[in-house]
Amino acid sequence: MKFATVRTYAMSLPDVSDEPHHNFGSFRVKGKIFVTVPPGEEFVHIFIPDERRDEVLELYSSFAEKLIWGSKVLGVRVELAKADAAVVKRLVKQAWEHKALKGNRA
Protein backbone atom coordinates (compact mmCIF):
# COMPACT_ATOMS: atom_id res chain seq x y z
CA MET A 1 0.00 0.00 0.00
CA LYS A 2 1.23 3.51 -0.77
CA PHE A 3 1.01 6.51 1.54
CA ALA A 4 -0.78 8.47 -1.21
CA THR A 5 -3.71 6.07 -0.85
CA VAL A 6 -3.87 6.68 2.91
CA ARG A 7 -3.72 10.43 2.37
CA THR A 8 -6.44 10.43 -0.27
CA TYR A 9 -8.71 8.33 1.92
CA ALA A 10 -8.10 10.33 5.11
CA MET A 11 -8.73 13.61 3.31
CA SER A 12 -12.02 12.26 1.91
CA LEU A 13 -13.45 12.02 5.43
CA PRO A 14 -15.48 15.00 6.69
CA ASP A 15 -13.75 17.89 8.46
CA VAL A 16 -10.20 16.50 8.04
CA SER A 17 -7.12 18.69 7.87
CA ASP A 18 -3.57 17.74 6.98
CA GLU A 19 -1.18 19.52 9.35
CA PRO A 20 2.40 19.16 10.56
CA HIS A 21 3.01 17.66 13.99
CA HIS A 22 6.62 18.33 14.99
CA ASN A 23 8.62 16.56 12.24
CA PHE A 24 5.65 14.27 11.37
CA GLY A 25 2.62 14.86 9.24
CA SER A 26 -0.82 14.41 10.77
CA PHE A 27 -4.46 14.10 9.87
CA ARG A 28 -6.87 15.76 12.27
CA VAL A 29 -10.58 16.07 12.77
CA LYS A 30 -11.86 19.00 14.83
CA GLY A 31 -8.22 19.64 15.81
CA LYS A 32 -7.73 16.11 17.18
CA ILE A 33 -5.03 13.92 15.64
CA PHE A 34 -6.19 10.51 14.43
CA VAL A 35 -3.19 9.57 12.21
CA THR A 36 0.44 10.66 12.23
CA VAL A 37 2.96 10.07 9.48
CA PRO A 38 6.66 9.72 10.30
CA PRO A 39 9.22 11.10 7.85
CA GLY A 40 9.72 8.77 4.89
CA GLU A 41 6.03 7.82 4.66
CA GLU A 42 6.81 4.11 5.13
CA PHE A 43 4.61 3.86 8.23
CA VAL A 44 1.47 5.45 9.58
CA HIS A 45 0.47 5.69 13.22
CA ILE A 46 -3.25 5.15 13.65
CA PHE A 47 -4.87 6.17 16.93
CA ILE A 48 -7.59 3.54 17.14
CA PRO A 49 -9.65 3.10 20.31
CA ASP A 50 -8.04 0.99 23.02
CA GLU A 51 -10.78 -1.65 22.89
CA ARG A 52 -9.91 -2.42 19.23
CA ARG A 53 -6.13 -2.48 19.54
CA ASP A 54 -5.52 -6.02 20.80
CA GLU A 55 -7.76 -7.55 18.14
CA VAL A 56 -6.02 -5.57 15.39
CA LEU A 57 -2.59 -6.58 16.66
CA GLU A 58 -3.60 -10.23 16.73
CA LEU A 59 -5.26 -10.27 13.31
CA TYR A 60 -2.71 -8.12 11.47
CA SER A 61 0.61 -8.84 13.17
CA SER A 62 2.28 -9.09 9.76
CA PHE A 63 2.02 -5.31 9.32
CA ALA A 64 0.78 -3.77 12.60
CA GLU A 65 2.48 -3.34 15.96
CA LYS A 66 1.81 -1.39 19.15
CA LEU A 67 2.34 2.32 18.86
CA ILE A 68 4.17 3.39 22.00
CA TRP A 69 4.20 7.12 22.67
CA GLY A 70 6.18 7.95 25.78
CA SER A 71 5.05 5.39 28.33
CA LYS A 72 1.61 4.76 26.78
CA VAL A 73 0.29 2.59 23.98
CA LEU A 74 -1.85 4.91 21.86
CA GLY A 75 -2.71 2.92 18.78
CA VAL A 76 -0.99 0.91 16.06
CA ARG A 77 2.03 1.48 13.84
CA VAL A 78 1.38 0.14 10.35
CA GLU A 79 4.08 -0.78 7.84
CA LEU A 80 2.50 0.33 4.59
CA ALA A 81 4.54 -1.88 2.23
CA LYS A 82 3.11 -4.99 3.94
CA ALA A 83 -0.36 -3.66 4.75
CA ASP A 84 -3.74 -4.60 3.30
CA ALA A 85 -5.28 -1.39 1.92
CA ALA A 86 -8.84 -2.28 2.93
CA VAL A 87 -7.76 -2.94 6.51
CA VAL A 88 -5.79 0.30 6.74
CA LYS A 89 -8.74 2.30 5.41
CA ARG A 90 -11.00 0.64 7.99
CA LEU A 91 -8.56 1.48 10.80
CA VAL A 92 -8.23 5.08 9.62
CA LYS A 93 -12.02 5.42 9.58
CA GLN A 94 -12.30 3.94 13.09
CA ALA A 95 -9.68 6.37 14.38
CA TRP A 96 -11.45 9.28 12.64
CA GLU A 97 -14.82 8.25 14.12
CA HIS A 98 -13.32 7.89 17.59
CA LYS A 99 -11.83 11.40 17.50
CA ALA A 100 -14.72 13.05 15.65
CA LEU A 101 -17.28 11.74 18.13
CA LYS A 102 -15.15 12.15 21.25
CA GLY A 103 -16.28 15.69 22.02
CA ASN A 104 -19.92 14.95 21.10
CA ARG A 105 -20.58 12.16 23.60
CA ALA A 106 -23.04 12.93 26.37
Tab-separated table of C-alpha atoms in Angstrom:
chain	number	residue	atom	x	y	z
A	1	MET	CA	0.000	0.000	0.000
A	2	LYS	CA	1.227	3.511	-0.770
A	3	PHE	CA	1.006	6.511	1.536
A	4	ALA	CA	-0.776	8.475	-1.207
A	5	THR	CA	-3.709	6.069	-0.847
A	6	VAL	CA	-3.869	6.678	2.910
A	7	ARG	CA	-3.717	10.428	2.371
A	8	THR	CA	-6.440	10.433	-0.273
A	9	TYR	CA	-8.708	8.327	1.917
A	10	ALA	CA	-8.097	10.328	5.111
A	11	MET	CA	-8.726	13.613	3.312
A	12	SER	CA	-12.019	12.260	1.911
A	13	LEU	CA	-13.454	12.019	5.433
A	14	PRO	CA	-15.481	14.999	6.686
A	15	ASP	CA	-13.749	17.892	8.459
A	16	VAL	CA	-10.203	16.497	8.040
A	17	SER	CA	-7.125	18.694	7.873
A	18	ASP	CA	-3.567	17.736	6.979
A	19	GLU	CA	-1.184	19.519	9.354
A	20	PRO	CA	2.396	19.162	10.557
A	21	HIS	CA	3.010	17.661	13.986
A	22	HIS	CA	6.624	18.330	14.986
A	23	ASN	CA	8.616	16.558	12.235
A	24	PHE	CA	5.651	14.275	11.375
A	25	GLY	CA	2.616	14.861	9.237
A	26	SER	CA	-0.817	14.409	10.773
A	27	PHE	CA	-4.458	14.101	9.873
A	28	ARG	CA	-6.867	15.759	12.269
A	29	VAL	CA	-10.579	16.065	12.771
A	30	LYS	CA	-11.856	19.000	14.829
A	31	GLY	CA	-8.225	19.644	15.812
A	32	LYS	CA	-7.726	16.108	17.177
A	33	ILE	CA	-5.032	13.921	15.639
A	34	PHE	CA	-6.185	10.508	14.428
A	35	VAL	CA	-3.189	9.572	12.213
A	36	THR	CA	0.444	10.664	12.232
A	37	VAL	CA	2.961	10.070	9.475
A	38	PRO	CA	6.663	9.725	10.299
A	39	PRO	CA	9.224	11.101	7.852
A	40	GLY	CA	9.721	8.766	4.888
A	41	GLU	CA	6.032	7.824	4.665
A	42	GLU	CA	6.812	4.110	5.129
A	43	PHE	CA	4.614	3.857	8.234
A	44	VAL	CA	1.473	5.450	9.584
A	45	HIS	CA	0.473	5.687	13.222
A	46	ILE	CA	-3.250	5.153	13.648
A	47	PHE	CA	-4.865	6.167	16.928
A	48	ILE	CA	-7.590	3.535	17.135
A	49	PRO	CA	-9.650	3.097	20.306
A	50	ASP	CA	-8.040	0.991	23.025
A	51	GLU	CA	-10.775	-1.650	22.885
A	52	ARG	CA	-9.907	-2.423	19.232
A	53	ARG	CA	-6.131	-2.475	19.545
A	54	ASP	CA	-5.519	-6.017	20.803
A	55	GLU	CA	-7.762	-7.553	18.141
A	56	VAL	CA	-6.022	-5.567	15.392
A	57	LEU	CA	-2.586	-6.580	16.664
A	58	GLU	CA	-3.596	-10.234	16.726
A	59	LEU	CA	-5.256	-10.268	13.306
A	60	TYR	CA	-2.709	-8.124	11.466
A	61	SER	CA	0.608	-8.838	13.170
A	62	SER	CA	2.285	-9.087	9.758
A	63	PHE	CA	2.019	-5.307	9.322
A	64	ALA	CA	0.777	-3.771	12.598
A	65	GLU	CA	2.477	-3.337	15.960
A	66	LYS	CA	1.813	-1.394	19.146
A	67	LEU	CA	2.337	2.324	18.860
A	68	ILE	CA	4.167	3.385	22.000
A	69	TRP	CA	4.201	7.119	22.666
A	70	GLY	CA	6.181	7.950	25.781
A	71	SER	CA	5.045	5.392	28.331
A	72	LYS	CA	1.611	4.764	26.776
A	73	VAL	CA	0.290	2.594	23.981
A	74	LEU	CA	-1.854	4.910	21.862
A	75	GLY	CA	-2.708	2.918	18.777
A	76	VAL	CA	-0.989	0.914	16.063
A	77	ARG	CA	2.028	1.485	13.843
A	78	VAL	CA	1.378	0.144	10.347
A	79	GLU	CA	4.082	-0.780	7.844
A	80	LEU	CA	2.502	0.330	4.587
A	81	ALA	CA	4.540	-1.879	2.234
A	82	LYS	CA	3.108	-4.988	3.935
A	83	ALA	CA	-0.363	-3.656	4.746
A	84	ASP	CA	-3.736	-4.597	3.305
A	85	ALA	CA	-5.277	-1.390	1.923
A	86	ALA	CA	-8.841	-2.277	2.926
A	87	VAL	CA	-7.763	-2.942	6.511
A	88	VAL	CA	-5.792	0.301	6.744
A	89	LYS	CA	-8.738	2.296	5.415
A	90	ARG	CA	-11.005	0.639	7.986
A	91	LEU	CA	-8.560	1.479	10.797
A	92	VAL	CA	-8.231	5.084	9.619
A	93	LYS	CA	-12.017	5.424	9.584
A	94	GLN	CA	-12.298	3.939	13.093
A	95	ALA	CA	-9.675	6.371	14.378
A	96	TRP	CA	-11.448	9.276	12.642
A	97	GLU	CA	-14.822	8.245	14.125
A	98	HIS	CA	-13.324	7.885	17.593
A	99	LYS	CA	-11.827	11.396	17.505
A	100	ALA	CA	-14.722	13.050	15.653
A	101	LEU	CA	-17.277	11.744	18.132
A	102	LYS	CA	-15.151	12.146	21.254
A	103	GLY	CA	-16.278	15.692	22.020
A	104	ASN	CA	-19.920	14.954	21.104
A	105	ARG	CA	-20.580	12.163	23.599
A	106	ALA	CA	-23.037	12.931	26.373
